Coordinates of C-alpha atoms and ligand atoms in Angstrom, one line a residue:
M1 CA 40.9 130.5 59.6
S2 CA 38.7 133.6 59.4
E3 CA 36.5 133.2 62.5
Q4 CA 37.3 135.8 65.2
F5 CA 37.7 134.5 68.8
D6 CA 37.8 136.6 71.9
I7 CA 40.4 134.3 73.5
V8 CA 42.7 131.6 72.3
V9 CA 43.8 129.3 75.1
V10 CA 47.0 127.3 74.3
G11 CA 46.9 124.1 76.4
G12 CA 43.9 122.1 77.3
R13 CA 44.8 120.3 80.6
P14 CA 44.0 121.5 84.1
A15 CA 44.7 125.2 83.6
G16 CA 43.6 125.5 80.0
A17 CA 40.4 123.4 80.4
M18 CA 39.4 125.1 83.6
L19 CA 39.9 128.5 82.1
A20 CA 37.8 127.5 79.1
H21 CA 35.0 126.3 81.5
H22 CA 34.9 129.7 83.1
L23 CA 35.1 131.6 79.8
G24 CA 32.4 129.3 78.4
R25 CA 30.1 129.9 81.3
A26 CA 30.5 133.7 80.7
G27 CA 29.6 133.3 77.0
I28 CA 33.1 134.4 75.9
R29 CA 34.0 133.1 72.4
T30 CA 37.0 130.8 73.0
M31 CA 39.3 128.6 71.1
V32 CA 41.2 126.1 73.1
V33 CA 44.0 124.2 71.4
D34 CA 46.4 121.4 72.5
R35 CA 49.1 119.7 70.6
A36 CA 48.2 116.4 72.3
C37 CA 45.3 114.3 71.0
F38 CA 43.0 113.3 73.9
P39 CA 42.9 110.9 75.7
S40 CA 46.6 111.1 76.4
Y41 CA 49.0 111.4 79.3
P42 CA 50.7 114.7 79.9
A43 CA 54.4 114.9 79.6
V44 CA 55.0 114.1 83.3
S45 CA 52.8 114.0 86.4
T46 CA 51.3 111.6 88.8
P47 CA 49.2 113.7 91.1
F48 CA 47.3 113.6 94.4
L49 CA 44.1 115.5 94.1
L50 CA 43.2 117.0 97.4
P51 CA 39.8 118.2 98.6
H52 CA 40.3 121.9 97.8
G53 CA 41.0 121.0 94.2
M54 CA 37.9 118.8 94.1
A55 CA 35.8 121.7 95.3
L56 CA 36.9 123.8 92.2
L57 CA 35.9 120.9 89.9
D58 CA 32.5 120.7 91.7
E59 CA 31.9 124.3 90.7
V60 CA 32.0 123.4 87.0
G61 CA 29.9 120.3 87.5
L62 CA 32.6 117.6 87.4
A63 CA 32.3 114.7 89.7
P64 CA 35.1 112.4 91.1
E65 CA 33.4 109.3 89.6
D66 CA 33.8 110.9 86.1
Y67 CA 37.4 112.3 86.4
A68 CA 38.9 109.5 88.6
P69 CA 36.9 106.4 87.8
G70 CA 37.8 103.5 90.0
A71 CA 40.4 105.4 92.1
P72 CA 40.4 104.4 95.7
W73 CA 39.6 107.1 98.3
L74 CA 42.5 107.7 100.6
D75 CA 42.1 108.7 104.3
E76 CA 45.6 109.7 105.3
V77 CA 49.2 110.1 104.4
V78 CA 51.7 107.9 106.3
L79 CA 55.1 109.6 106.6
E80 CA 57.8 107.2 107.5
F81 CA 61.2 108.7 108.7
G82 CA 63.9 106.1 108.2
P83 CA 63.8 103.4 110.8
H84 CA 63.1 106.0 113.5
F85 CA 59.3 106.7 113.5
D86 CA 56.2 107.0 111.3
V87 CA 53.3 109.3 111.5
R88 CA 49.7 109.2 110.1
L89 CA 48.5 112.5 108.8
P90 CA 44.8 113.0 107.9
L91 CA 44.0 116.1 105.8
A92 CA 41.7 118.8 107.2
E93 CA 38.1 118.8 105.9
Y94 CA 37.4 121.1 103.0
A95 CA 33.9 121.7 101.6
G96 CA 32.6 118.6 103.3
R97 CA 35.5 116.3 102.1
R98 CA 38.5 115.0 104.0
R99 CA 39.5 112.2 101.7
F100 CA 41.6 112.5 98.6
L101 CA 42.5 110.6 95.4
V102 CA 45.5 109.8 93.1
L103 CA 44.5 110.7 89.6
D104 CA 45.2 108.8 86.4
R105 CA 46.0 111.9 84.4
Q106 CA 44.8 110.3 81.1
D107 CA 41.3 109.8 82.6
F108 CA 41.3 113.1 84.4
D109 CA 42.6 115.3 81.5
D110 CA 40.2 113.6 79.0
C111 CA 37.3 114.3 81.3
L112 CA 38.2 118.0 81.5
W113 CA 38.7 118.2 77.8
S114 CA 35.5 116.3 76.8
S115 CA 33.3 118.3 79.3
L116 CA 34.0 121.5 77.3
G117 CA 31.7 120.2 74.6
Q118 CA 28.8 121.6 76.6
Y119 CA 29.6 125.2 75.7
D120 CA 28.5 126.5 72.2
C121 CA 30.9 129.4 72.5
V122 CA 34.0 127.1 73.1
T123 CA 35.7 125.5 70.2
R124 CA 38.3 122.7 70.8
R125 CA 41.1 121.6 68.6
D126 CA 43.5 118.9 69.8
G127 CA 46.4 117.7 67.7
F128 CA 47.2 121.4 67.0
T129 CA 50.6 122.7 67.8
V130 CA 51.1 126.5 68.3
T131 CA 54.4 127.5 66.7
G132 CA 54.2 131.2 67.3
L133 CA 52.1 134.3 68.1
L134 CA 50.5 136.9 65.9
R135 CA 51.2 140.6 66.7
D136 CA 49.5 143.8 65.5
D137 CA 51.3 146.9 64.3
A138 CA 51.8 148.0 67.9
G139 CA 53.3 144.7 69.0
V140 CA 50.2 143.6 70.9
I141 CA 49.5 139.8 70.7
C142 CA 46.4 139.2 68.5
G143 CA 46.3 135.5 67.9
V144 CA 48.4 132.3 67.3
R145 CA 49.9 130.5 64.4
G146 CA 50.3 126.8 64.3
R147 CA 49.4 123.6 62.5
S148 CA 47.9 120.2 62.7
A149 CA 50.1 117.3 61.8
G150 CA 50.9 117.2 58.1
A151 CA 48.8 120.3 57.4
D152 CA 49.7 123.9 56.3
E153 CA 50.2 126.6 58.9
E154 CA 47.1 128.3 60.1
H155 CA 46.5 131.7 61.8
I156 CA 43.9 131.9 64.5
P157 CA 43.2 135.6 65.3
A158 CA 41.9 136.6 68.8
R159 CA 41.7 139.6 71.0
G160 CA 43.8 137.8 73.7
V161 CA 46.0 134.7 74.0
I162 CA 46.5 132.7 77.1
G163 CA 49.4 130.4 77.7
A164 CA 48.2 127.4 79.6
D165 CA 50.9 125.4 78.0
G166 CA 52.8 124.1 81.0
R167 CA 56.4 124.4 82.3
F168 CA 58.1 124.8 78.9
S169 CA 55.4 127.3 77.7
R170 CA 55.7 128.3 74.1
V171 CA 53.6 131.4 74.8
A172 CA 55.9 132.5 77.7
R173 CA 59.0 132.1 75.5
D174 CA 57.4 133.9 72.6
V175 CA 56.4 137.0 74.6
Q176 CA 59.7 136.8 76.6
A177 CA 57.9 136.7 79.9
R178 CA 60.4 137.5 82.7
V179 CA 61.0 135.2 85.6
V180 CA 60.1 137.5 88.5
H181 CA 61.0 135.0 91.4
R182 CA 62.9 131.8 91.4
R183 CA 64.4 129.3 93.9
D184 CA 67.2 127.0 92.6
D185 CA 68.7 126.1 96.0
V186 CA 66.2 123.4 96.9
S187 CA 65.7 121.7 93.5
T188 CA 64.9 118.0 93.3
H189 CA 64.8 115.2 90.7
V190 CA 61.6 113.3 90.5
Y191 CA 61.1 110.0 88.7
Y192 CA 58.1 107.6 88.8
A193 CA 56.6 104.5 87.2
F194 CA 53.3 102.6 87.6
W195 CA 53.4 99.2 89.4
E196 CA 51.0 96.3 89.9
G197 CA 51.0 93.8 92.7
V198 CA 52.5 96.2 95.3
A199 CA 52.3 94.9 98.9
P200 CA 50.1 97.1 101.1
W201 CA 51.8 99.3 103.7
S202 CA 49.7 97.6 106.4
D203 CA 46.4 95.8 106.8
G204 CA 43.3 97.9 106.2
D205 CA 42.5 100.6 103.7
P206 CA 45.1 101.7 101.2
V207 CA 47.1 104.8 102.3
A208 CA 49.5 107.2 100.6
H209 CA 52.9 106.2 101.9
I210 CA 55.9 108.5 101.9
H211 CA 59.2 106.9 103.0
S212 CA 62.0 109.4 103.7
S213 CA 65.3 107.7 104.3
L214 CA 66.6 111.0 105.9
D215 CA 69.5 111.1 103.5
G216 CA 68.1 113.4 100.9
W217 CA 66.0 110.7 99.2
S218 CA 62.4 109.6 99.5
A219 CA 59.9 107.2 97.9
V220 CA 56.2 107.9 97.6
F221 CA 53.6 105.1 97.1
M222 CA 50.3 106.4 95.5
P223 CA 47.5 103.8 95.1
M224 CA 45.4 104.6 92.0
S225 CA 42.8 103.0 89.8
R226 CA 43.1 99.6 88.0
G227 CA 44.9 98.2 91.1
R228 CA 48.0 100.2 90.2
V229 CA 50.4 102.1 92.5
A230 CA 52.4 105.0 91.2
V231 CA 55.8 104.8 92.9
L232 CA 57.9 108.0 92.9
V233 CA 61.5 108.6 93.9
Q234 CA 62.5 112.1 94.8
S235 CA 66.0 113.3 95.8
Q236 CA 68.2 116.4 96.1
S237 CA 69.2 117.1 92.5
A238 CA 72.9 116.9 93.2
L239 CA 72.6 113.5 94.8
F240 CA 70.7 112.1 91.8
E241 CA 73.2 113.6 89.4
A242 CA 76.1 112.0 91.4
E243 CA 74.7 108.5 90.6
A244 CA 76.0 106.6 87.6
G245 CA 73.6 105.2 85.0
R246 CA 70.3 106.1 83.3
P247 CA 67.5 107.7 85.4
S248 CA 65.5 104.4 85.2
E249 CA 68.5 102.5 86.7
I250 CA 69.1 105.1 89.4
Y251 CA 65.3 105.0 90.2
L252 CA 65.3 101.2 90.6
R253 CA 68.6 101.2 92.6
A254 CA 67.2 103.9 94.9
L255 CA 64.2 101.7 95.7
Q256 CA 66.2 98.5 96.1
A257 CA 68.6 100.2 98.5
R258 CA 65.8 101.2 100.9
P259 CA 64.4 98.0 102.6
A260 CA 61.2 99.8 103.8
A261 CA 60.4 100.7 100.2
W262 CA 61.6 97.6 98.5
R263 CA 59.7 95.2 100.8
R264 CA 56.5 96.5 99.0
L265 CA 57.9 96.0 95.6
E266 CA 59.8 92.7 95.8
A267 CA 56.9 90.7 94.4
A268 CA 55.5 93.6 92.2
R269 CA 55.7 94.2 88.5
R270 CA 56.6 97.5 86.9
V271 CA 54.0 98.2 84.1
S272 CA 55.2 101.5 82.7
A273 CA 58.4 103.2 81.6
V274 CA 60.1 105.4 84.3
R275 CA 59.4 109.0 83.6
G276 CA 60.3 112.2 85.4
F277 CA 61.9 115.5 85.7
K278 CA 65.5 116.7 86.3
R279 CA 65.7 119.8 88.6
L280 CA 62.0 120.6 88.9
G281 CA 61.7 124.4 88.5
N282 CA 60.5 126.6 91.3
L283 CA 59.5 130.0 89.8
F284 CA 57.0 132.7 89.0
R285 CA 56.9 134.3 85.6
E286 CA 55.3 137.7 85.0
A287 CA 51.6 136.9 84.6
A288 CA 50.5 139.1 81.7
G289 CA 51.3 141.7 79.1
P290 CA 49.7 143.3 76.1
G291 CA 47.3 140.8 74.7
W292 CA 48.6 137.8 76.6
A293 CA 48.5 136.2 80.0
L294 CA 49.9 133.0 81.6
V295 CA 48.1 130.5 83.8
G296 CA 48.9 127.2 85.6
D297 CA 52.5 125.9 85.3
A298 CA 53.2 128.3 82.5
W299 CA 53.0 131.0 85.1
L300 CA 53.9 129.4 88.4
Q301 CA 55.8 126.1 88.8
K302 CA 57.1 124.5 91.9
D303 CA 58.1 121.2 93.4
S304 CA 55.5 118.5 93.7
I305 CA 56.2 117.7 97.4
D306 CA 53.0 119.5 98.7
A307 CA 50.8 118.3 95.8
Q308 CA 49.5 121.8 95.0
G309 CA 50.1 121.9 91.2
I310 CA 46.6 120.9 90.0
Y311 CA 44.9 123.1 92.6
D312 CA 47.1 126.1 91.6
A313 CA 46.3 125.5 87.9
L314 CA 42.6 125.3 88.6
I315 CA 42.4 128.3 90.9
S316 CA 44.6 130.5 88.8
A317 CA 42.4 129.6 85.8
R318 CA 39.3 130.5 87.7
M319 CA 40.8 133.8 88.8
L320 CA 41.8 134.7 85.2
G321 CA 38.4 133.6 83.8
R322 CA 36.6 135.9 86.3
A323 CA 38.9 138.8 85.7
L324 CA 38.3 138.6 81.9
V325 CA 34.5 139.0 82.3
P326 CA 34.5 142.8 82.8
W327 CA 37.1 143.0 80.0
H328 CA 34.7 141.1 77.7
R329 CA 31.8 143.4 78.7
G330 CA 34.0 146.4 77.8
D331 CA 34.0 147.7 81.4
V332 CA 37.8 147.6 81.7
D333 CA 40.8 147.3 79.4
W334 CA 43.1 144.2 79.0
R335 CA 45.8 145.7 81.2
T336 CA 43.4 146.5 84.1
A337 CA 41.7 143.0 83.9
T338 CA 45.0 141.1 83.8
A339 CA 46.6 143.2 86.5
A340 CA 43.7 142.4 88.8
Y341 CA 44.3 138.7 88.0
A342 CA 48.0 138.9 88.6
D343 CA 47.6 140.6 92.0
E344 CA 44.9 138.2 93.2
A345 CA 46.7 135.1 92.0
T346 CA 50.1 136.1 93.3
G347 CA 48.7 137.0 96.7
H348 CA 47.0 133.6 97.0
M349 CA 50.0 131.6 95.7
R350 CA 53.1 133.1 97.0
P351 CA 52.7 132.1 100.8
M352 CA 52.2 128.5 99.8
F353 CA 55.1 128.6 97.4
D354 CA 57.3 129.9 100.2
A355 CA 56.0 127.2 102.6
T356 CA 56.8 124.5 100.0
M357 CA 60.3 125.8 99.7
E358 CA 60.7 125.7 103.5
R359 CA 59.4 122.1 103.6
L360 CA 61.9 121.1 101.0
K361 CA 64.7 122.6 103.1
R362 CA 63.4 120.9 106.3
E363 CA 62.6 117.4 104.9
V364 CA 64.7 116.9 101.8
Y365 CA 67.7 119.2 102.2
S366 CA 68.3 118.7 106.0
I367 CA 69.9 115.4 106.9
P368 CA 69.4 115.1 110.6
P369 CA 71.6 112.8 112.7
P370 CA 69.7 109.8 114.2
F371 CA 69.6 111.4 117.6
V372 CA 67.8 114.5 116.3
A373 CA 65.4 112.3 114.2
K374 CA 64.5 110.2 117.2
T375 CA 63.8 113.2 119.4
I376 CA 63.2 116.7 118.0
L377 CA 62.0 115.7 114.6
R378 CA 59.8 113.0 116.0
W379 CA 58.4 115.2 118.7
L380 CA 57.5 117.9 116.2
L381 CA 56.0 115.8 113.5
T382 CA 54.0 113.5 115.7
D383 CA 52.6 116.4 117.7
A384 CA 48.8 116.6 117.4
E385 CA 48.8 120.4 116.9
Y386 CA 51.5 120.2 114.2
K387 CA 49.5 117.5 112.4
R388 CA 46.3 119.5 112.6
R389 CA 47.9 122.6 111.2
F390 CA 49.8 120.6 108.5
G391 CA 46.5 119.1 107.3
E392 CA 44.9 122.6 107.1
V393 CA 47.8 124.1 105.2
L394 CA 47.7 121.4 102.5
V395 CA 44.1 122.2 101.7
R396 CA 44.8 125.9 102.0
R397 CA 42.5 126.4 105.0
R398 CA 45.4 127.9 107.1
D399 CA 47.7 130.7 106.2
P400 CA 51.1 128.9 105.7
D401 CA 52.9 131.9 107.3
R402 CA 51.3 130.9 110.5
F403 CA 52.1 127.2 110.4
V404 CA 55.4 126.4 112.1
T405 CA 55.5 129.3 114.6
P406 CA 58.0 129.6 117.5
G407 CA 55.0 128.9 119.8
L408 CA 54.2 125.6 118.0
M409 CA 57.8 124.5 118.0
L410 CA 58.2 125.2 121.7
G411 CA 54.9 123.5 122.6
A412 CA 55.5 120.5 120.4
L413 CA 59.0 119.9 121.7
S414 CA 58.0 120.2 125.3
R415 CA 55.0 117.9 124.8
G416 CA 57.2 115.5 123.0
L417 CA 59.8 115.5 125.7
L418 CA 57.1 114.9 128.3
R419 CA 55.7 112.0 126.3
S420 CA 59.2 110.4 126.2
L421 CA 59.8 110.9 129.9
L422 CA 56.5 109.7 131.1
P423 CA 55.6 106.2 129.9
P424 CA 53.2 104.9 128.7
W425 CA 52.2 107.9 126.7
G426 CA 55.1 108.0 124.2
A427 CA 58.2 106.2 125.3
G428 CA 58.8 103.1 123.2
S429 CA 56.1 104.0 120.7
S430 CA 57.3 104.6 117.2
T431 CA 54.0 105.7 115.7
G432 CA 52.4 109.1 115.9
Ligands
FAD501 C1 56.4 114.3 88.9 C2 55.3 115.2 89.2 C3 54.4 115.0 90.2 C4 53.3 115.9 90.5 N1 52.5 115.6 91.5 C5 51.5 116.4 91.7 C6 50.5 116.1 92.8 O1 50.7 115.2 93.5 N2 49.4 117.0 92.9 C7 49.3 118.1 92.1 O2 48.3 118.8 92.3 N3 50.2 118.4 91.2 C8 51.2 117.6 90.9 N4 52.1 117.9 89.9 C9 51.9 119.1 89.2 C10 50.9 119.1 88.1 O3 51.1 118.0 87.3 C11 50.9 120.4 87.3 O4 50.9 121.5 88.1 C12 49.7 120.5 86.3 O5 49.8 119.5 85.4 C13 49.7 121.8 85.6 O6 48.7 121.9 84.7 P1 48.8 122.9 83.4 O7 47.4 122.8 82.8 O8 49.2 124.2 83.9 O9 49.9 122.3 82.5 P2 50.1 120.8 81.8 O10 49.4 119.8 82.5 O11 51.6 120.7 81.6 O12 49.4 121.0 80.4 C14 50.0 121.8 79.4 C15 49.4 121.4 78.0 O13 49.8 122.4 77.0 C16 50.0 121.7 75.8 N5 51.0 122.4 75.0 C17 52.3 122.7 75.3 N6 52.9 123.4 74.3 C18 51.9 123.5 73.3 C19 51.9 124.1 72.0 N7 53.0 124.8 71.6 N8 50.8 124.1 71.3 C20 49.7 123.4 71.8 N9 49.7 122.9 73.0 C21 50.8 122.9 73.8 C22 50.6 120.3 76.3 O14 50.4 119.4 75.2 C23 49.8 120.1 77.5 O15 48.6 119.3 77.2 C24 53.2 117.0 89.7 C25 54.1 117.3 88.7 C26 55.2 116.4 88.4 C27 56.1 116.7 87.3

């Protein structure tokens, strides 16, 4: 292939497609390749899309009715803590939206990919697997090699190569990108399947329902389009590994053993295979080097508990796209442009990454005795100020460093104690 591109993007889902949008808008000659043929599901993912992620899609002209056709709008998350209490958590408003969606990734990813057709300077090739990178005499990355099924190997030269190729990034492996930060102490296993005929959590509008059995396991019910509900099981990795059987058997047994979850599934039908991840990674790789950069999960991966993966993929793509504009104009060199991207993206992402690790410690890795669950945990999680701040953190309107402060803890616990001591404000009520 003789045509010269400024940038080759490897991977065309949230990170790669969003990056190609920003490069396309700036008139940068881009080739985006993906080994999948669209429409198709990604390897694994069943995501909530929160309002801050939607705002980034608004910017490139994509509307919810196009990328999530038929998905019900959700008003709040219900967190249920064993038999002890439950709490309804609305999100904070972001850019005029408070409600959120569960995406069917096949619809969503196909919409992102197809919408790139509007840019003359962006060329798409699906069904093309990158097998390695091209280097110049100085070792600088200058393109990719790969092939379409059954065809000969091709070389695609470019001035820069971006790995938007997910957790098991081929680009990251090829350039030997270092892992610069990692957390293995709070790893989880996550498995899910799609179900039909799932009983509602309660009368009224559908809600996202998270049932934590306070034993290191939880189940998440996510209502999506076509009347389906994605049902996800998450647990401390060691607990999952200690179970006998195949992941699909462990998944089903975990649901059957938890009456609050199983009551919703007894009359339901599973309509997909069980898919998932062992030991979801929590790490940052170095973001860039000579002729290459990483974006989305290829650069930063973390547990799905806070539902930030799509947003992080979209925003890191926007940051990289913008940083490459002065490079394309010739105002700065590659190193300067990508260093600016790395600094901005790390500064934005690291506090939320740390907050997610803390939440895993608090809600998946701590197993509180019933007395603590019924008092301290309930007082904290049902506190109005805690709920407000949590909703703001999830849409990145509040600095996660200033979320669970000693002042909030003290205030929430004293308010909770007071509610318990002074009926009718709290005593006897299990719902926050
Ligand atoms: C169980 C689970 C639940 C999740 N829940 C949520 C949630 O609720 N909310 C949320 O926001 N996020 C969630 N996430 C995270 C979210 O799915 C990811 O953060 C997001 O998909 C990352 O997008 P990406 O574009 O970086 O990578 P991916 O979506 O992984 O896309 C990478 C693409 O690269 C392509 N590729 C890979 N190698 C090659 C190659 N050699 N040649 C060509 N193409 C290649 C692949 O085919 C793929 O299409 C969840 C993840 C999991 C696993």
